Amino acid sequence: MPYTAEISRNNPSLVIFLIDQSRSMGERLGSGDDRRTKAQCVADALNRLLQNLVIKAAKSDGVRDYFWVSAIGYGHPVGSVLSKFPSHNPVPISKIADSPLRLEQRVRSNPDGESQQVKFPVWIDPKNHGWTHMCAAFQLTRDIVQAWARERSRSFPPLIFNLTDGGATDGDPSLPAQDVMSAVTEDGPPLIFNMHISSHNQQSIKFPDSPSGLPEAHAERLFRASSTLPESLVALLQATGEPARSGSRAMVYNADLGSVISLLNIGTSAAHLAGAR
Amino acid sequence: MRIIAHKFKLHKAGNRAEEYEDAMHGGKVMLGGVPHYRFAVADGATESPFSGLWAKILVHALTDGVFDEGMSESDLLTLRRQWEGQIPSSAMPWYMEEKLREGSYAALAGLILVPKQGHPDCGIARLRTVGDCCIFQIRRKGMRSFPLTKSSEFNSRPQLLGTAHRALPPGSLLTREWEWKVGDTFLMMTDALAAWFLQKKESGDPAPWEWFDGAPNSDKEMRWFEEAVESERGEGRLKNDDVTLLKICIAK
């Protein structure tokens, strides 16, 4: 059965983030008192996700390299958004853990309603400059996953999360995305999740199983660039009330930030640690 | 009546032996001049920090009698503070601060054998469990299990005992009383082995407990167990996780 390989230090999982850093990401996404731009919201969400991956892998004796991570921005230029790791090649999670740009002090409410000061690590700063070179980002991704699949053929398939607010300006991204999906491991093809965020009040589309009904051409291209959800993820999404079904694609369009964060969390939970509860 | 206890364990494949996060303990205590026996196994959660330490604290608490009458919040608080006191206090990286804030978690199963007054060869077995560690009673050719009875009941989200200062949800502690007599065997296992054991029974093996009698002699039984578990893992029949078995034979 695909997508069941256990994840361990000997058999780590690869997670790749593709982040739209084009000029339009400087528009405001938040509503009401939340004046954050799309770039700020996305950077915040990814920093939080990286924090969760580090904590998931942390044990008494340090951070175990269950995950390797690559984070590629595409605006101008196209390349790694992890300042301390200028190459786009994957970095083990232990090195990410030890290398945030800074630790911010933030206030968090715990389940009992009490507030506490916590350290929030920041690896990615928001940026918006240039056009939407999504194809170039997928081409870099193709090179990464092909090398990974050659060297780690028994690993859980790579997970790729693409966060964007518009269409690619350098071609049809579904073509290099198909190349990415063809770099299979013994446990199945890579999973590409495409998350389109919008600051306009438009109807969101979640997990479509057909391109018909999608509002515009670049939505259809994103559909073709998205993986079919494995049944295990369909079940997880349905359990959280999401409208996923057999044959759905890993795609949300005109989504709000909450939906994006939810999909990031569920998508990364697809890779279960060996023996983990 | 004599208790013969055999302990078996093997760490997860791919980990070092010192990364084993289960725990087991057992012993005899005299209460009113009458021997009682308490045994416990615990399974520290993989993603938790210092979960092996928490598992050890829990099994010792059970065998010290802390949970004989139930599991009170004040008892748990004492054990939580014990865990906190044993964590290294030097400056920690940001992720360990966060991890410790989440706390450590473990499943626990306890067995307390109390002889019937005036009848040392039989008595009551009190079972205490939180989570998916299992206890099996074998008598002649029959077997019963607690708290799980089917391999399909195991999942990745059992109820666990945690070090974070929160009340244990109602219904977390499960208890049962069985009768025991000389000739019985009790098997206490953490979840990976328990699920494998139940699956073996479900697949048509009428006496899966005989598998544990396969050691050539008592000197070599641990090595035999390790090789047998590695073989089952290799065949995909046993999940790769820490494995713990406490086998308790009640003899005359």
Tab-separated table of N, CA and C in Angstrom, chain B residues 132 134 136 145 147-158 191-203 237 239:
chain	number	residue	atom	x	y	z
B	132	ASP	N	-2.883	1.427	25.857
B	132	ASP	CA	-2.960	0.176	25.101
B	132	ASP	C	-1.886	-0.851	25.443
B	134	CYS	N	-1.193	-4.236	27.282
B	134	CYS	CA	-2.193	-5.274	27.498
B	134	CYS	C	-1.727	-6.362	28.459
B	136	PHE	N	-2.618	-10.419	29.395
B	136	PHE	CA	-3.272	-11.652	28.947
B	136	PHE	C	-3.161	-12.691	30.054
B	145	SER	N	-7.920	-11.355	27.424
B	145	SER	CA	-7.050	-10.174	27.370
B	145	SER	C	-7.790	-8.951	27.886
B	147	PRO	N	-6.817	-4.376	28.256
B	147	PRO	CA	-8.165	-3.906	27.967
B	147	PRO	C	-8.597	-4.138	26.520
B	148	LEU	N	-7.641	-4.443	25.611
B	148	LEU	CA	-8.004	-4.623	24.204
B	148	LEU	C	-8.132	-6.115	23.917
B	149	THR	N	-9.083	-6.445	23.038
B	149	THR	CA	-9.324	-7.857	22.757
B	149	THR	C	-9.155	-8.202	21.281
B	150	LYS	N	-8.973	-7.169	20.429
B	150	LYS	CA	-8.800	-7.418	18.980
B	150	LYS	C	-7.649	-6.567	18.472
B	151	SER	N	-6.917	-7.090	17.499
B	151	SER	CA	-5.799	-6.330	16.944
B	151	SER	C	-6.284	-5.056	16.260
B	152	SER	N	-7.525	-5.066	15.764
B	152	SER	CA	-8.050	-3.882	15.077
B	152	SER	C	-8.308	-2.724	16.032
B	153	GLU	N	-8.292	-2.985	17.341
B	153	GLU	CA	-8.586	-1.929	18.309
B	153	GLU	C	-7.376	-1.034	18.573
B	154	PHE	N	-6.202	-1.430	18.112
B	154	PHE	CA	-5.026	-0.604	18.328
B	154	PHE	C	-5.034	0.544	17.328
B	155	ASN	N	-4.760	1.754	17.797
B	155	ASN	CA	-4.619	2.890	16.886
B	155	ASN	C	-3.499	3.771	17.404
B	156	SER	N	-3.268	4.879	16.709
B	156	SER	CA	-2.130	5.716	17.082
B	156	SER	C	-2.491	6.780	18.114
B	157	ARG	N	-3.730	6.729	18.639
B	157	ARG	CA	-4.137	7.795	19.579
B	157	ARG	C	-4.789	7.220	20.833
B	158	PRO	N	-4.080	6.336	21.559
B	158	PRO	CA	-4.682	5.827	22.795
B	158	PRO	C	-4.639	6.904	23.872
B	191	ASP	N	2.281	-2.162	23.341
B	191	ASP	CA	1.298	-2.283	22.261
B	191	ASP	C	1.740	-3.034	21.013
B	192	ALA	N	2.971	-2.831	20.552
B	192	ALA	CA	3.377	-3.476	19.294
B	192	ALA	C	3.301	-4.998	19.419
B	193	LEU	N	3.814	-5.520	20.532
B	193	LEU	CA	3.812	-6.977	20.730
B	193	LEU	C	2.394	-7.471	21.001
B	194	ALA	N	1.606	-6.684	21.742
B	194	ALA	CA	0.238	-7.083	22.057
B	194	ALA	C	-0.597	-7.192	20.783
B	195	ALA	N	-0.447	-6.225	19.900
B	195	ALA	CA	-1.201	-6.265	18.632
B	195	ALA	C	-0.784	-7.476	17.798
B	196	TRP	N	0.517	-7.726	17.753
B	196	TRP	CA	1.023	-8.897	17.016
B	196	TRP	C	0.454	-10.181	17.600
B	197	PHE	N	0.396	-10.268	18.930
B	197	PHE	CA	-0.066	-11.457	19.636
B	197	PHE	C	-1.536	-11.717	19.313
B	198	LEU	N	-2.348	-10.669	19.371
B	198	LEU	CA	-3.773	-10.821	19.067
B	198	LEU	C	-3.971	-11.192	17.595
B	199	GLN	N	-3.169	-10.586	16.726
B	199	GLN	CA	-3.264	-10.904	15.303
B	199	GLN	C	-2.939	-12.374	15.053
B	200	LYS	N	-1.968	-12.877	15.799
B	200	LYS	CA	-1.576	-14.290	15.667
B	200	LYS	C	-2.760	-15.195	16.033
B	201	LYS	N	-3.450	-14.830	17.110
B	201	LYS	CA	-4.616	-15.622	17.539
B	201	LYS	C	-5.712	-15.527	16.483
B	202	GLU	N	-5.916	-14.317	15.972
B	202	GLU	CA	-6.989	-14.112	14.989
B	202	GLU	C	-6.696	-14.840	13.684
B	203	SER	N	-5.408	-15.050	13.412
B	203	SER	CA	-5.044	-15.729	12.164
B	203	SER	C	-5.193	-17.237	12.262
B	237	ARG	N	5.287	-8.671	10.181
B	237	ARG	CA	4.167	-9.089	11.033
B	237	ARG	C	4.152	-8.326	12.342
B	239	LYS	N	5.077	-4.619	14.167
B	239	LYS	CA	5.398	-3.204	13.907
B	239	LYS	C	6.738	-2.862	14.539
